[in-house]
């Protein structure tokens, strides 16, 4: 490949529209990688927090003591926040005169459900962007390819004698746009699927804890009323 046909020269000598499309794809790729690293770190932290909390909770720790310790932490999140939301509502409802154990259980579960929804929404932050990049980037690249090839053939039609050397640069620069579209789409699509699976597993774990914790609190309510 000669210097005239190098990737750098093809990009620099491409038409304005193709260069704009390449710039858009490059920007989408850079932002995607930033979100990939950020979400990967956030999900790892959530998984580590879940394991640590479950080890502490199922070790038989006193609920009042555990609540006091967790509620004093700054920036609580994950299962710890769900536990604190549920236990706080449980204590508040127990002080209500004439309330039934079923009402206490329902109120506690609703409080934890709201907290879990907020946590899941936080875990899913940026994932829609990755899904969008993974789905539309190839089409944006294809648009640049179509425009580049169309421009090359229009220019080819204006000359009397066409040669491969005349049309090759235009087609090559057009194909670079498709390649950039795939480069942007593949990591974003893979990361989206991977992160979505992790979020789903965390949501299931939160839901299982809510069910088990609600059963524990319900038994305590029934025992105290008895």
Short mmCIF file of C-alpha atoms in Angstrom, two decimals:
data_model
loop_
_atom_site.label_atom_id
_atom_site.label_comp_id
_atom_site.label_asym_id
_atom_site.label_seq_id
_atom_site.Cartn_x
_atom_site.Cartn_y
_atom_site.Cartn_z
CA UNK A 1 0.00 0.00 0.00
CA UNK A 2 1.40 3.35 -1.00
CA UNK A 3 1.38 6.39 1.20
CA UNK A 4 -1.55 7.80 -0.84
CA UNK A 5 -3.60 4.76 0.15
CA UNK A 6 -2.74 4.75 3.83
CA UNK A 7 -5.62 4.89 6.29
CA UNK A 8 -4.53 8.30 7.60
CA UNK A 9 -4.37 9.86 4.14
CA UNK A 10 -7.70 8.33 3.16
CA UNK A 11 -9.36 9.80 6.24
CA UNK A 12 -7.79 13.23 5.73
CA UNK A 13 -8.68 13.32 2.05
CA UNK A 14 -12.22 12.00 2.50
CA UNK A 15 -15.21 14.18 1.69
CA UNK A 16 -16.66 16.42 4.39
CA UNK A 17 -19.74 14.23 4.91
CA UNK A 18 -17.68 11.05 5.32
CA UNK A 19 -15.29 12.83 7.70
CA UNK A 20 -18.24 14.07 9.75
CA UNK A 21 -19.65 10.56 9.99
CA UNK A 22 -16.24 9.21 11.02
CA UNK A 23 -15.98 11.91 13.69
CA UNK A 24 -19.43 11.04 15.05
CA UNK A 25 -18.55 7.35 15.21
CA UNK A 26 -15.24 8.09 16.89
CA UNK A 27 -16.98 10.25 19.49
CA UNK A 28 -19.59 7.54 20.15
CA UNK A 29 -16.84 4.97 20.58
CA UNK A 30 -14.89 7.12 23.05
CA UNK A 31 -17.99 7.86 25.14
CA UNK A 32 -18.99 4.18 25.04
CA UNK A 33 -15.63 3.07 26.41
CA UNK A 34 -15.85 5.67 29.18
CA UNK A 35 -19.29 4.34 30.16
CA UNK A 36 -18.07 0.74 29.91
CA UNK A 37 -15.28 1.33 32.42
CA UNK A 38 -17.58 3.31 34.71
CA UNK A 39 -20.38 0.73 34.68
CA UNK A 40 -17.96 -2.15 35.12
CA UNK A 41 -16.59 -0.53 38.26
CA UNK A 42 -20.08 0.27 39.60
CA UNK A 43 -21.37 -3.27 39.07
CA UNK A 44 -18.30 -4.79 40.68
CA UNK A 45 -18.85 -2.57 43.71
CA UNK A 46 -22.51 -3.62 43.88
CA UNK A 47 -21.59 -7.31 43.71
CA UNK A 48 -18.96 -6.92 46.42
CA UNK A 49 -21.41 -4.99 48.62
CA UNK A 50 -24.04 -7.69 48.20
CA UNK A 51 -21.64 -10.47 49.21
CA UNK A 52 -20.40 -8.51 52.23
CA UNK A 53 -23.91 -7.63 53.39
CA UNK A 54 -25.26 -11.17 53.02
CA UNK A 55 -22.32 -12.59 54.97
CA UNK A 56 -23.02 -10.15 57.79
CA UNK A 57 -26.80 -10.50 57.72
CA UNK A 58 -26.91 -14.28 57.69
CA UNK A 59 -24.21 -14.58 60.34
CA UNK A 60 -26.93 -13.94 62.92
CA UNK A 61 -26.20 -10.31 63.65
CA UNK A 62 -28.74 -8.42 65.73
CA UNK A 63 -31.03 -6.46 63.39
CA UNK A 64 -31.09 -3.32 65.54
CA UNK A 65 -27.31 -3.29 65.80
CA UNK A 66 -26.92 -3.96 62.08
CA UNK A 67 -29.35 -1.16 61.24
CA UNK A 68 -27.51 1.28 63.50
CA UNK A 69 -24.18 0.47 61.85
CA UNK A 70 -25.45 0.63 58.29
CA UNK A 71 -27.55 3.77 58.73
CA UNK A 72 -24.48 5.66 59.96
CA UNK A 73 -22.56 4.97 56.78
CA UNK A 74 -22.40 7.68 54.18
CA UNK A 75 -23.47 6.95 50.61
CA UNK A 76 -25.09 3.64 51.45
CA UNK A 77 -26.31 1.64 48.45
CA UNK A 78 -27.38 -1.77 47.30
CA UNK A 79 -28.73 -4.37 49.68
CA UNK A 80 -27.66 -2.32 52.70
CA UNK A 81 -29.90 0.53 51.63
CA UNK A 82 -32.78 -1.86 50.93
CA UNK A 83 -32.38 -3.39 54.39
CA UNK A 84 -32.28 0.01 56.11
CA UNK A 85 -35.36 1.21 54.23
CA UNK A 86 -37.32 -1.88 55.20
CA UNK A 87 -36.23 -2.02 58.82
CA UNK A 88 -36.86 1.71 59.34
CA UNK A 89 -40.40 1.34 58.01
CA UNK A 90 -40.90 -1.78 60.14
CA UNK A 91 -39.92 0.04 63.34
CA UNK A 92 -42.13 3.01 62.44
CA UNK A 93 -45.17 0.84 61.70
CA UNK A 94 -44.78 -1.19 64.88
CA UNK A 95 -45.26 2.00 66.88
CA UNK A 96 -48.64 2.58 65.21
CA UNK A 97 -51.50 1.64 67.49
CA UNK A 98 -53.89 -1.03 66.28
CA UNK A 99 -51.93 -2.00 63.17
CA UNK A 100 -52.01 -5.64 62.13
CA UNK A 101 -48.94 -7.79 61.39
CA UNK A 102 -50.13 -8.08 57.79
CA UNK A 103 -50.19 -4.28 57.41
CA UNK A 104 -46.72 -4.05 58.90
CA UNK A 105 -45.44 -6.68 56.49
CA UNK A 106 -47.05 -4.98 53.47
CA UNK A 107 -45.71 -1.55 54.42
CA UNK A 108 -42.22 -2.89 55.00
CA UNK A 109 -42.21 -4.73 51.69
CA UNK A 110 -43.37 -1.64 49.80
CA UNK A 111 -40.60 0.45 51.35
CA UNK A 112 -37.99 -2.10 50.29
CA UNK A 113 -39.53 -2.36 46.82
CA UNK A 114 -39.17 1.39 46.30
CA UNK A 115 -35.56 1.29 47.49
CA UNK A 116 -34.80 -1.66 45.22
CA UNK A 117 -36.32 0.08 42.19
CA UNK A 118 -34.08 3.08 42.78
CA UNK A 119 -31.01 0.88 43.12
CA UNK A 120 -31.80 -1.03 39.92
CA UNK A 121 -32.37 2.24 38.07
CA UNK A 122 -28.95 3.39 39.24
CA UNK A 123 -27.33 0.15 38.10
CA UNK A 124 -28.93 0.51 34.67
CA UNK A 125 -27.58 4.03 34.19
CA UNK A 126 -25.79 4.45 30.83
CA UNK A 127 -26.89 1.02 29.59
CA UNK A 128 -29.48 2.46 27.17
CA UNK A 129 -26.73 4.55 25.59
CA UNK A 130 -24.59 1.45 25.04
CA UNK A 131 -27.56 -0.35 23.52
CA UNK A 132 -28.19 2.59 21.19
CA UNK A 133 -24.56 2.75 20.08
CA UNK A 134 -24.49 -1.00 19.50
CA UNK A 135 -27.59 -0.89 17.32
CA UNK A 136 -27.18 2.29 15.24
CA UNK A 137 -23.40 2.57 14.75
CA UNK A 138 -23.25 0.06 11.86
CA UNK A 139 -26.02 1.97 10.07
CA UNK A 140 -24.25 5.29 10.55
CA UNK A 141 -21.08 3.73 9.15
CA UNK A 142 -23.09 2.26 6.29
CA UNK A 143 -24.44 5.71 5.52
CA UNK A 144 -20.88 6.98 5.17
CA UNK A 145 -20.03 4.03 2.94
CA UNK A 146 -23.01 4.58 0.67
CA UNK A 147 -22.26 8.28 0.35
CA UNK A 148 -18.55 7.66 -0.30
CA UNK A 149 -19.20 5.05 -2.99
CA UNK A 150 -21.89 7.21 -4.57
CA UNK A 151 -19.48 10.16 -4.72
CA UNK A 152 -16.75 7.97 -6.19
CA UNK A 153 -18.99 6.68 -8.98
CA UNK A 154 -20.33 10.15 -9.73
CA UNK A 155 -16.76 11.38 -10.15
CA UNK A 156 -15.99 8.30 -12.23
CA UNK A 157 -18.83 9.10 -14.60
CA UNK A 158 -17.38 12.52 -15.36
CA UNK A 159 -14.20 11.15 -16.97
CA UNK A 160 -13.85 9.50 -20.35
CA UNK A 161 -11.51 6.69 -19.30
CA UNK A 162 -12.03 5.13 -15.88
CA UNK A 163 -9.32 3.25 -14.05
CA UNK A 164 -9.21 1.32 -10.80
CA UNK A 165 -6.68 3.81 -9.45
CA UNK A 166 -9.24 6.59 -9.79
CA UNK A 167 -12.10 4.85 -7.99
CA UNK A 168 -10.14 2.90 -5.37
CA UNK A 169 -9.48 5.78 -2.92
CA UNK A 170 -13.16 6.78 -2.81
CA UNK A 171 -14.30 3.21 -2.17
CA UNK A 172 -11.56 2.67 0.41
CA UNK A 173 -12.47 5.77 2.41
CA UNK A 174 -16.11 4.72 2.28
CA UNK A 175 -15.30 1.29 3.69
CA UNK A 176 -13.37 2.92 6.54
CA UNK A 177 -16.67 4.44 7.70
CA UNK A 178 -18.22 0.97 7.89
CA UNK A 179 -15.22 -0.32 9.80
CA UNK A 180 -15.49 2.53 12.32
CA UNK A 181 -19.18 1.77 12.73
CA UNK A 182 -18.37 -1.83 13.64
CA UNK A 183 -15.54 -0.75 15.93
CA UNK A 184 -17.99 1.44 17.84
CA UNK A 185 -20.87 -1.04 17.83
CA UNK A 186 -19.25 -4.34 18.83
CA UNK A 187 -17.78 -3.33 22.24
CA UNK A 188 -20.92 -1.38 23.13
CA UNK A 189 -23.21 -4.28 22.23
CA UNK A 190 -21.11 -6.86 24.08
CA UNK A 191 -20.85 -4.61 27.16
CA UNK A 192 -24.60 -3.95 27.14
CA UNK A 193 -25.44 -7.66 27.13
CA UNK A 194 -22.86 -8.43 29.80
CA UNK A 195 -23.93 -5.61 32.09
CA UNK A 196 -27.64 -6.34 31.59
CA UNK A 197 -27.05 -9.90 32.75
CA UNK A 198 -25.22 -8.68 35.85
CA UNK A 199 -27.97 -6.18 36.67
CA UNK A 200 -30.60 -8.90 36.30
CA UNK A 201 -28.70 -11.18 38.69
CA UNK A 202 -28.36 -8.37 41.23
CA UNK A 203 -32.06 -7.54 40.92
CA UNK A 204 -32.95 -11.20 41.53
CA UNK A 205 -30.66 -11.28 44.57
CA UNK A 206 -32.26 -8.11 45.95
CA UNK A 207 -35.71 -9.57 45.37
CA UNK A 208 -34.84 -12.83 47.12
CA UNK A 209 -33.47 -10.93 50.10
CA UNK A 210 -36.63 -8.83 50.30
CA UNK A 211 -38.80 -11.95 50.41
CA UNK A 212 -36.68 -13.59 53.10
CA UNK A 213 -36.34 -10.44 55.17
CA UNK A 214 -40.08 -9.78 54.95
CA UNK A 215 -40.76 -13.29 56.23
CA UNK A 216 -38.39 -12.71 59.17
CA UNK A 217 -40.03 -9.42 60.11
CA UNK A 218 -43.50 -10.92 59.75
CA UNK A 219 -42.61 -13.70 62.16
CA UNK A 220 -41.30 -11.12 64.62
CA UNK A 221 -44.55 -9.13 64.32
CA UNK A 222 -46.66 -12.20 64.93
CA UNK A 223 -44.52 -13.24 67.88
CA UNK A 224 -44.71 -9.80 69.49
CA UNK A 225 -48.50 -9.66 69.06
CA UNK A 226 -48.80 -13.15 70.41
#
